[in-house]
Coordinates of C-alpha atoms and ligand atoms in Angstrom, one line a residue:
M8 CA -149.4 -98.7 83.3
S9 CA -147.0 -96.3 85.0
A10 CA -143.3 -96.8 84.2
R11 CA -142.7 -96.4 87.9
D12 CA -144.6 -99.6 88.7
P13 CA -142.0 -102.3 87.7
L14 CA -144.6 -105.1 88.2
G15 CA -147.4 -103.3 86.3
F16 CA -148.0 -104.3 82.7
D17 CA -150.4 -103.4 80.0
L18 CA -150.6 -107.2 79.2
V19 CA -149.6 -110.3 81.1
V20 CA -149.6 -113.4 78.9
I21 CA -150.0 -116.8 80.5
G22 CA -148.4 -119.4 78.2
G23 CA -145.6 -119.0 75.6
G24 CA -146.9 -121.2 72.8
S25 CA -148.3 -120.3 69.4
G26 CA -151.0 -117.9 70.7
G27 CA -149.2 -116.5 73.7
L28 CA -146.1 -115.6 71.8
A29 CA -148.0 -114.1 68.8
G30 CA -150.1 -112.0 71.2
A31 CA -147.0 -110.8 73.2
F32 CA -145.1 -109.8 70.1
R33 CA -148.0 -108.0 68.5
A34 CA -148.8 -106.1 71.7
A35 CA -145.2 -105.1 72.2
A36 CA -145.0 -103.9 68.6
L37 CA -148.0 -101.7 69.3
G38 CA -146.2 -100.1 72.3
A39 CA -147.6 -102.2 75.2
R40 CA -145.6 -103.2 78.2
V41 CA -145.7 -107.0 78.2
A42 CA -144.8 -109.8 80.5
L43 CA -144.9 -113.4 79.3
L44 CA -145.1 -116.4 81.7
E45 CA -143.9 -119.8 80.3
P46 CA -142.3 -122.4 82.6
A47 CA -141.4 -124.9 79.8
E48 CA -139.7 -124.5 76.4
L49 CA -140.8 -121.5 74.4
G50 CA -143.1 -122.4 71.5
G51 CA -145.6 -124.6 73.3
T52 CA -147.1 -127.7 71.8
C53 CA -146.6 -126.7 68.1
V54 CA -142.8 -126.3 68.4
N55 CA -142.1 -129.0 71.0
A56 CA -144.6 -131.8 70.7
G57 CA -146.8 -131.0 67.8
C58 CA -146.6 -129.5 64.3
V59 CA -142.9 -129.1 64.0
P60 CA -141.5 -132.4 65.3
K61 CA -144.5 -134.2 63.7
K62 CA -143.8 -132.6 60.3
A63 CA -140.2 -133.5 60.6
M64 CA -141.1 -137.2 61.2
W65 CA -143.6 -137.0 58.3
L66 CA -140.8 -135.7 56.0
A67 CA -138.7 -138.7 57.0
A68 CA -141.6 -141.0 56.2
E69 CA -142.0 -139.2 52.8
L70 CA -138.3 -139.8 52.1
A71 CA -138.8 -143.5 52.9
H72 CA -141.6 -143.6 50.3
R73 CA -139.6 -141.8 47.8
I74 CA -136.7 -144.2 48.2
G75 CA -139.1 -147.0 47.6
Q76 CA -140.3 -145.3 44.4
A77 CA -136.8 -144.6 43.3
A78 CA -136.1 -148.3 43.6
D79 CA -139.2 -149.1 41.5
L80 CA -137.9 -146.6 38.8
G81 CA -134.5 -148.1 38.3
F82 CA -132.4 -146.5 41.0
D83 CA -130.0 -149.0 42.7
V84 CA -131.3 -148.9 46.3
P85 CA -130.7 -151.6 48.9
A86 CA -133.7 -153.8 49.6
R87 CA -134.0 -152.5 53.1
P88 CA -132.3 -149.0 53.3
A89 CA -131.3 -148.3 56.9
F90 CA -132.7 -145.3 58.7
D91 CA -130.7 -143.9 61.6
W92 CA -133.6 -142.6 63.6
Q93 CA -131.3 -141.2 66.3
Q94 CA -129.4 -139.1 63.8
F95 CA -132.6 -137.8 62.4
I96 CA -133.8 -136.9 65.9
T97 CA -130.6 -135.0 66.5
D98 CA -131.2 -133.0 63.3
R99 CA -134.8 -132.4 64.3
Q100 CA -133.9 -131.2 67.8
R101 CA -131.2 -128.9 66.4
Y102 CA -133.8 -127.3 64.2
I103 CA -136.1 -126.9 67.1
A104 CA -133.4 -125.4 69.3
G105 CA -132.9 -122.8 66.6
I106 CA -136.6 -121.9 66.9
H107 CA -136.2 -121.5 70.7
A108 CA -133.1 -119.3 70.3
S109 CA -134.9 -117.2 67.7
Y110 CA -137.9 -116.7 70.1
R111 CA -135.5 -115.7 73.0
K112 CA -133.8 -113.2 70.7
R113 CA -137.1 -111.7 69.6
L114 CA -138.5 -111.4 73.1
D115 CA -135.3 -109.5 74.1
A116 CA -135.5 -107.3 71.1
A117 CA -139.2 -106.5 71.7
G118 CA -138.5 -105.7 75.4
I119 CA -140.9 -108.4 76.6
V120 CA -140.3 -109.5 80.1
W121 CA -140.2 -113.3 80.0
M122 CA -140.5 -115.2 83.3
P123 CA -140.0 -119.0 83.2
Q124 CA -142.8 -119.5 85.7
R125 CA -146.4 -120.7 85.8
G126 CA -149.0 -118.1 86.1
R127 CA -152.2 -118.1 88.2
L128 CA -154.9 -115.4 88.4
L129 CA -155.6 -114.0 91.9
D130 CA -158.2 -111.8 90.3
A131 CA -158.9 -110.4 86.9
R132 CA -156.1 -107.8 87.2
T133 CA -153.5 -109.8 89.2
V134 CA -151.3 -112.7 88.1
E135 CA -149.2 -114.5 90.5
T136 CA -146.1 -116.3 89.3
G137 CA -145.0 -119.8 90.5
D138 CA -142.4 -118.2 92.8
G139 CA -145.0 -115.8 94.3
V140 CA -144.4 -112.5 92.4
R141 CA -147.6 -110.6 91.8
L142 CA -148.0 -108.8 88.5
R143 CA -150.6 -106.2 87.9
A144 CA -152.1 -106.1 84.4
R145 CA -154.6 -104.0 82.5
H146 CA -155.2 -107.1 80.4
V147 CA -154.5 -110.8 80.8
L148 CA -154.2 -113.2 77.9
I149 CA -154.7 -116.9 78.8
A150 CA -153.0 -119.1 76.1
T151 CA -152.2 -122.2 78.1
G152 CA -153.1 -124.7 75.3
S153 CA -154.3 -128.3 75.7
Q154 CA -153.0 -131.7 76.7
P155 CA -153.7 -135.2 75.7
V156 CA -156.7 -136.9 77.3
R157 CA -156.0 -140.3 78.9
P158 CA -158.9 -142.7 78.8
D159 CA -160.1 -144.0 82.1
F160 CA -160.5 -147.6 80.9
P161 CA -158.6 -150.4 82.7
G162 CA -154.9 -150.6 81.9
A163 CA -154.7 -147.1 80.3
E164 CA -151.5 -146.6 82.1
L165 CA -149.8 -149.2 79.8
G166 CA -150.4 -146.8 76.9
V167 CA -148.5 -143.6 76.0
V168 CA -149.6 -140.3 74.4
S169 CA -148.3 -138.2 71.5
D170 CA -146.0 -136.2 73.8
D171 CA -144.2 -139.4 74.6
F172 CA -143.8 -140.3 70.9
F173 CA -141.5 -137.4 70.4
H174 CA -139.0 -139.0 72.9
W175 CA -138.8 -142.3 71.1
N176 CA -135.4 -143.3 69.7
G177 CA -136.6 -145.8 67.1
A178 CA -139.7 -147.4 65.5
P179 CA -141.1 -150.1 67.8
P180 CA -141.8 -153.3 65.9
R181 CA -145.5 -153.4 66.7
V182 CA -147.6 -150.4 67.4
A183 CA -151.3 -149.8 68.1
L184 CA -152.8 -146.3 67.8
V185 CA -156.0 -145.8 69.7
G186 CA -158.2 -143.1 68.2
G187 CA -159.5 -142.2 64.8
G188 CA -158.5 -138.5 64.7
Y189 CA -155.8 -136.7 62.9
I190 CA -153.0 -137.3 65.4
S191 CA -153.6 -141.0 65.3
I192 CA -153.7 -141.1 61.5
E193 CA -150.6 -139.0 61.1
L194 CA -148.4 -140.9 63.5
A195 CA -149.7 -144.3 62.2
A196 CA -148.4 -143.7 58.7
V197 CA -145.1 -142.2 60.0
L198 CA -144.5 -145.3 62.1
Q199 CA -145.5 -147.7 59.4
S200 CA -143.3 -146.0 56.8
L201 CA -140.3 -146.0 59.2
G202 CA -140.5 -149.7 60.0
S203 CA -143.2 -150.4 62.5
S204 CA -146.2 -152.7 61.9
V205 CA -149.2 -150.5 62.8
E206 CA -152.8 -151.0 63.6
I207 CA -155.4 -148.3 64.4
H208 CA -158.3 -148.9 66.8
A209 CA -161.2 -146.5 66.7
R210 CA -164.7 -146.7 68.1
S211 CA -166.1 -144.7 65.1
S212 CA -166.9 -146.7 62.0
R213 CA -164.6 -144.5 60.0
L214 CA -161.5 -142.4 60.5
L215 CA -161.6 -138.6 60.7
T216 CA -165.4 -138.3 61.3
A217 CA -165.4 -134.5 60.6
S218 CA -163.8 -134.9 57.2
D219 CA -165.6 -135.6 53.9
A220 CA -166.7 -139.2 53.9
E221 CA -165.7 -140.1 50.3
I222 CA -162.2 -138.6 50.8
V223 CA -161.8 -140.6 54.0
E224 CA -162.9 -143.8 52.3
Q225 CA -160.1 -143.3 49.8
L226 CA -157.6 -142.6 52.6
E227 CA -158.6 -145.8 54.4
E228 CA -158.0 -147.7 51.2
H229 CA -154.5 -146.1 51.0
Y230 CA -153.8 -147.1 54.6
R231 CA -154.8 -150.7 54.0
H232 CA -152.6 -150.7 51.0
L233 CA -149.7 -149.4 53.2
G234 CA -150.3 -152.4 55.4
I235 CA -151.9 -150.5 58.3
G236 CA -154.5 -152.5 60.1
L237 CA -157.8 -150.7 60.7
H238 CA -160.1 -151.9 63.5
L239 CA -163.0 -149.5 63.2
G240 CA -166.4 -149.5 64.9
V241 CA -165.2 -151.3 68.1
E242 CA -164.7 -149.2 71.2
P243 CA -161.3 -149.9 72.8
A244 CA -162.2 -150.9 76.4
A245 CA -159.0 -152.0 78.1
L246 CA -155.3 -152.5 77.7
E247 CA -153.8 -155.7 79.1
R248 CA -150.4 -157.2 79.3
A249 CA -150.1 -160.4 77.3
G250 CA -146.9 -162.4 76.7
D251 CA -144.2 -160.0 75.5
G252 CA -146.6 -157.1 74.7
I253 CA -149.8 -155.3 75.3
V254 CA -153.2 -156.2 73.8
V255 CA -156.2 -153.9 73.2
R256 CA -159.4 -155.4 74.4
G257 CA -162.4 -154.1 72.5
S258 CA -166.0 -153.6 73.7
D259 CA -166.8 -156.8 71.7
G260 CA -164.6 -158.7 74.1
A261 CA -162.0 -159.6 71.5
C262 CA -158.3 -158.9 72.2
R263 CA -156.1 -157.6 69.4
G264 CA -152.3 -157.5 69.4
P265 CA -149.9 -157.9 71.1
Y266 CA -148.1 -154.7 70.5
D267 CA -144.9 -153.3 71.9
R268 CA -146.3 -149.8 72.3
V269 CA -149.9 -148.5 72.4
L270 CA -150.3 -144.9 71.7
L271 CA -153.5 -143.3 73.0
A272 CA -154.7 -140.4 70.8
I273 CA -158.4 -140.0 71.8
G274 CA -158.5 -136.2 72.1
R275 CA -157.1 -133.3 74.0
R276 CA -158.4 -131.1 76.8
A277 CA -157.9 -127.5 77.7
C278 CA -155.2 -126.7 80.3
T279 CA -157.1 -124.8 82.9
E280 CA -156.1 -126.4 86.1
G281 CA -154.5 -124.2 88.7
L282 CA -155.1 -121.1 86.7
G283 CA -157.3 -119.4 89.3
L284 CA -160.2 -119.0 86.9
D285 CA -162.8 -119.1 89.6
A286 CA -161.1 -116.3 91.5
A287 CA -161.1 -114.1 88.4
G288 CA -164.6 -115.0 87.4
V289 CA -163.6 -116.8 84.1
R290 CA -166.2 -119.3 83.0
L291 CA -165.6 -122.6 81.3
D292 CA -167.9 -124.1 78.7
D293 CA -169.5 -127.6 78.9
R294 CA -166.4 -129.2 77.4
G295 CA -164.1 -127.6 80.0
S296 CA -162.6 -125.0 77.6
I297 CA -162.5 -121.3 78.5
E298 CA -165.6 -119.7 77.2
V299 CA -164.9 -116.7 74.9
D300 CA -167.0 -114.5 72.7
A301 CA -166.2 -113.7 69.1
R302 CA -163.7 -111.1 70.3
Q303 CA -161.8 -113.6 72.5
D304 CA -163.1 -112.0 75.6
T305 CA -163.9 -114.2 78.6
S306 CA -166.6 -113.7 81.2
A307 CA -164.1 -111.6 83.3
E308 CA -163.5 -108.1 82.0
G309 CA -159.9 -107.6 80.9
V310 CA -159.2 -111.3 80.7
H311 CA -159.0 -112.8 77.2
A312 CA -158.1 -116.3 75.9
V313 CA -156.9 -117.7 72.5
G314 CA -155.9 -121.0 71.1
D315 CA -156.4 -124.5 72.2
V316 CA -157.6 -123.5 75.7
T317 CA -160.7 -122.1 74.1
G318 CA -161.4 -125.4 72.2
R319 CA -162.1 -123.5 69.0
A320 CA -160.4 -124.7 65.7
T321 CA -157.4 -126.0 67.7
L322 CA -154.6 -125.2 65.2
T323 CA -151.5 -123.1 65.4
P324 CA -152.3 -120.5 62.8
V325 CA -155.7 -120.0 64.4
A326 CA -154.2 -119.3 67.8
I327 CA -151.7 -116.9 66.2
A328 CA -154.3 -115.1 64.1
A329 CA -156.8 -114.8 67.0
A330 CA -154.1 -113.4 69.3
R331 CA -152.9 -110.8 66.7
R332 CA -156.3 -109.5 66.0
L333 CA -157.1 -109.3 69.7
M334 CA -154.0 -107.2 70.2
D335 CA -154.9 -105.0 67.2
R336 CA -158.1 -104.3 69.0
L337 CA -156.7 -103.8 72.5
F338 CA -153.6 -101.8 71.7
G339 CA -153.8 -100.9 68.0
G340 CA -157.0 -98.8 67.8
Q341 CA -158.8 -101.4 65.6
A342 CA -162.1 -101.5 67.5
D343 CA -163.6 -104.2 65.2
A344 CA -160.6 -106.5 64.8
K345 CA -161.5 -110.2 65.4
L346 CA -160.8 -113.5 63.7
D347 CA -163.3 -114.8 61.2
Y348 CA -163.5 -118.5 62.1
D349 CA -165.2 -119.5 58.9
N350 CA -163.5 -121.4 56.1
I351 CA -160.3 -122.2 58.0
P352 CA -158.1 -124.5 55.8
T353 CA -156.8 -127.7 57.5
V354 CA -154.3 -130.3 56.5
V355 CA -153.9 -133.8 57.9
F356 CA -150.3 -135.0 57.3
S357 CA -151.4 -138.5 56.4
H358 CA -149.8 -140.5 53.6
P359 CA -150.7 -139.0 51.2
P360 CA -151.8 -135.7 52.8
L361 CA -155.4 -134.6 53.1
G362 CA -156.3 -130.9 52.8
A363 CA -159.7 -129.4 53.2
V364 CA -161.5 -126.0 53.4
G365 CA -165.1 -125.2 53.7
L366 CA -168.1 -127.6 53.8
T367 CA -168.0 -131.3 53.3
E368 CA -170.5 -132.7 50.8
A369 CA -172.7 -133.9 53.7
Q370 CA -172.6 -130.5 55.4
A371 CA -173.4 -128.7 52.1
R372 CA -176.3 -131.0 51.4
E373 CA -177.7 -130.5 54.8
A374 CA -177.5 -126.7 54.4
H375 CA -178.4 -126.3 50.7
G376 CA -180.2 -129.5 49.7
D377 CA -180.5 -130.0 45.9
A378 CA -178.6 -126.8 45.1
V379 CA -175.4 -128.7 45.8
R380 CA -173.2 -129.8 42.9
V381 CA -170.1 -132.0 43.4
Y382 CA -167.2 -132.3 41.0
R383 CA -164.5 -134.9 41.6
T384 CA -161.5 -136.4 39.9
K385 CA -159.5 -139.5 40.8
F386 CA -156.1 -139.8 39.1
R387 CA -152.7 -141.2 39.5
P388 CA -150.0 -138.5 40.0
M389 CA -147.3 -138.9 37.4
L390 CA -144.7 -140.4 39.7
H391 CA -147.1 -143.1 40.8
A392 CA -148.1 -143.8 37.2
L393 CA -144.5 -144.0 36.2
A394 CA -143.7 -146.4 39.1
D395 CA -147.0 -148.2 38.4
S396 CA -148.1 -147.9 42.0
P397 CA -151.8 -147.9 42.6
L398 CA -151.9 -144.8 44.8
C399 CA -154.5 -142.4 43.5
S400 CA -155.3 -138.8 44.3
L401 CA -158.9 -137.8 44.9
F402 CA -159.8 -134.1 44.5
K403 CA -163.3 -132.9 45.1
L404 CA -165.1 -129.5 44.8
V405 CA -168.4 -128.9 46.5
C406 CA -170.4 -126.0 45.0
V407 CA -173.8 -124.4 45.7
A408 CA -175.6 -123.5 42.5
T409 CA -178.3 -120.9 41.7
G410 CA -178.2 -122.2 38.1
D411 CA -176.4 -124.5 35.8
A412 CA -173.8 -122.0 34.5
P413 CA -170.3 -122.3 36.1
A414 CA -170.7 -118.6 37.1
Q415 CA -173.7 -119.5 39.1
Q416 CA -171.9 -122.1 41.2
R417 CA -170.1 -120.9 44.2
V418 CA -167.3 -123.1 45.6
V419 CA -168.1 -123.9 49.2
G420 CA -165.8 -126.8 49.9
I421 CA -162.5 -128.1 48.5
H422 CA -161.3 -131.5 49.6
L423 CA -157.9 -132.9 48.4
L424 CA -156.4 -136.2 49.1
G425 CA -153.1 -136.8 47.3
E426 CA -149.5 -135.8 46.8
A427 CA -148.9 -132.1 47.5
A428 CA -152.4 -131.5 48.7
D429 CA -150.8 -129.8 51.7
E430 CA -149.1 -127.2 49.5
I431 CA -151.8 -126.9 46.9
L432 CA -154.7 -126.0 49.3
Q433 CA -153.5 -122.7 50.6
G434 CA -154.0 -120.7 47.4
F435 CA -157.3 -122.3 46.7
A436 CA -158.4 -121.5 50.2
V437 CA -157.9 -117.8 49.4
A438 CA -160.1 -118.2 46.3
L439 CA -162.8 -120.0 48.3
K440 CA -162.7 -117.3 51.0
M441 CA -163.1 -114.6 48.3
G442 CA -166.2 -116.3 47.0
A443 CA -164.8 -118.0 43.9
T444 CA -167.2 -119.7 41.5
L445 CA -166.6 -122.6 39.3
A446 CA -166.3 -120.2 36.4
D447 CA -163.4 -118.4 38.2
L448 CA -161.6 -121.8 38.4
H449 CA -162.3 -122.4 34.7
D450 CA -161.0 -118.9 33.8
T451 CA -157.7 -119.8 35.4
V452 CA -155.2 -121.3 33.0
A453 CA -153.9 -124.7 34.2
L454 CA -150.3 -125.3 35.4
H455 CA -149.1 -128.3 33.5
P456 CA -148.2 -131.1 34.3
T457 CA -149.1 -130.8 38.0
S458 CA -151.7 -132.3 40.3
A459 CA -153.0 -128.8 41.1
E460 CA -154.2 -128.3 37.6
E461 CA -156.8 -130.9 38.1
L462 CA -158.8 -128.4 40.2
V463 CA -159.2 -125.8 37.5
L464 CA -160.0 -128.5 35.0
L465 CA -162.9 -130.0 36.9
R466 CA -166.1 -130.1 34.9
Ligands
LIG15 C1 -149.2 -134.2 67.7 C2 -149.7 -132.9 67.3 C3 -149.6 -132.4 66.0 C4 -150.1 -131.2 65.7 N1 -150.0 -130.8 64.4 C5 -150.4 -129.6 64.0 C6 -150.3 -129.2 62.7 O1 -149.7 -129.8 61.8 N2 -150.7 -127.9 62.3 C7 -151.4 -127.1 63.2 O2 -151.8 -126.0 62.9 N3 -151.6 -127.5 64.5 C8 -151.1 -128.8 64.9 N4 -151.3 -129.2 66.2 C9 -152.0 -128.3 67.1 C10 -151.2 -127.1 67.6 O3 -150.0 -127.6 68.2 C11 -152.0 -126.3 68.7 O4 -153.2 -126.0 68.1 C12 -151.2 -125.1 69.1 O5 -150.0 -125.4 69.7 C13 -152.0 -124.3 70.1 O6 -151.4 -123.2 70.5 P1 -151.7 -122.5 72.0 O7 -150.9 -121.3 72.0 O8 -153.1 -122.5 72.2 O9 -151.1 -123.6 73.0 P2 -149.7 -124.3 73.1 O10 -148.9 -124.1 71.9 O11 -149.9 -125.6 73.6 O12 -149.0 -123.4 74.3 C14 -149.4 -123.4 75.6 C15 -148.3 -123.1 76.5 O13 -148.8 -122.7 77.8 C16 -147.9 -123.1 78.8 N5 -148.7 -123.2 80.0 C17 -149.6 -124.1 80.4 N6 -150.1 -123.7 81.6 C18 -149.4 -122.6 82.0 C19 -149.4 -121.8 83.2 N7 -150.3 -122.0 84.2 N8 -148.6 -120.7 83.2 C20 -147.8 -120.4 82.2 N9 -147.7 -121.2 81.1 C21 -148.5 -122.3 81.0 C22 -147.5 -124.5 78.3 O14 -146.2 -124.9 78.9 C23 -147.4 -124.3 76.8 O15 -146.0 -123.9 76.4 C24 -150.8 -130.4 66.6 C25 -150.9 -130.8 67.9 C26 -150.4 -132.0 68.3 C27 -150.5 -132.5 69.7

């Protein structure tokens, strides 16, 4: 774009969350003139109502568990240690304010024009801001993310969604979580650990339907042990006021509750409303997400999309990686740059955490039949053994074999449920992505005494 056209940009980014910011920074570093439109706080869902505040709450819940263990191991801890939720929230929000400030500084330093406005496409080359300014762009990146879906059953307005949870000032005494996905599972254990009495309602017969069944079975056992009620296999059909609370009526007609709060976590949908996609010729897929090809290109030339709005592997590092590779292609001369969506590691911040990469046992058996070999170990991490708590870790390797020798068994799935699974998985995900075999794991000397060593000792 000509430097004499102040409203002309090489790239206009719509949405300043994980994907949008990463794309803007990378494009600017490669010499592009960039404008970024974000009407809300910088950082999007991850920083403001997702990963970051959620992990902070998870850490608080972890501390609550540790305090309990400390008491079991001889430390003099009061029977019900008080938790000042509001003080913790102040610290959490101070941390988040630091991230906002750092983004603002980096945007300035990179020369990115940040406009605190919504964006809307007038055509594939023109973006109009909320206050009517028209920006011309060689390329447009749509990174508007997703939002919680509200069910359309009767009384749904009595429930709240995960965005609301981050404004709570304390643990309500009785909470129902509706949904069996990761957000429900994570918030359930946080709330239970910080003082609520929690029940999960899900229409599926098990939690986390996309995860390895055996691992989930173990997780459900932990949750029952924590005191979390699980109502699985009954579709929540309505919320109703009853006495001093809200009940969940199931499709079986039974009412469960009452609860002080009902948190609806039944999924998320792409934010595409009011974006002018029709005008620009940008197609949606059958789930209402923006359709993109493997290079993050939409059906409109020059318009690209990354992150949750595409509905593909909706995680922060995926949005970031996809955006960076796209910019390397558009402005960095790397014609073939694109994100490989295979073998993306994921962590559910449950209690204990659940980490996974690659195929579940069921997926591997469907694809490779009898060639699948499964190795598993169930053990008590040392701290739990010392405190004589029943909580077990379950680690599982899924391999595809061309023969019996460990060198003939390629690792295609790693599933970890247990303490530190969130931290252990990253390195093993590198190994899986590089095509590690069981022999490679056996050739690696164990780190002792750790939970991680169990993975290289599996036979
Ligand atoms: C409770 C919860 C916990 C999560 N935990 C994790 C986790 O632990 N790890 C993980 O990897 N992922 C986690 N996620 C998912 C992660 O937050 C998302 O995958 C990630 O934020 C997606 O990034 P994005 O750039 O696509 O969208 P977002 O980060 O949501 O950013 C989209 C931005 O676009 C802006 N916007 C929308 N419309 C417009 C418009 N018309 N014009 C301009 N701007 C607009 C929005 O204001 C928003 O700031 C979690 C999500 C939730 C809800």
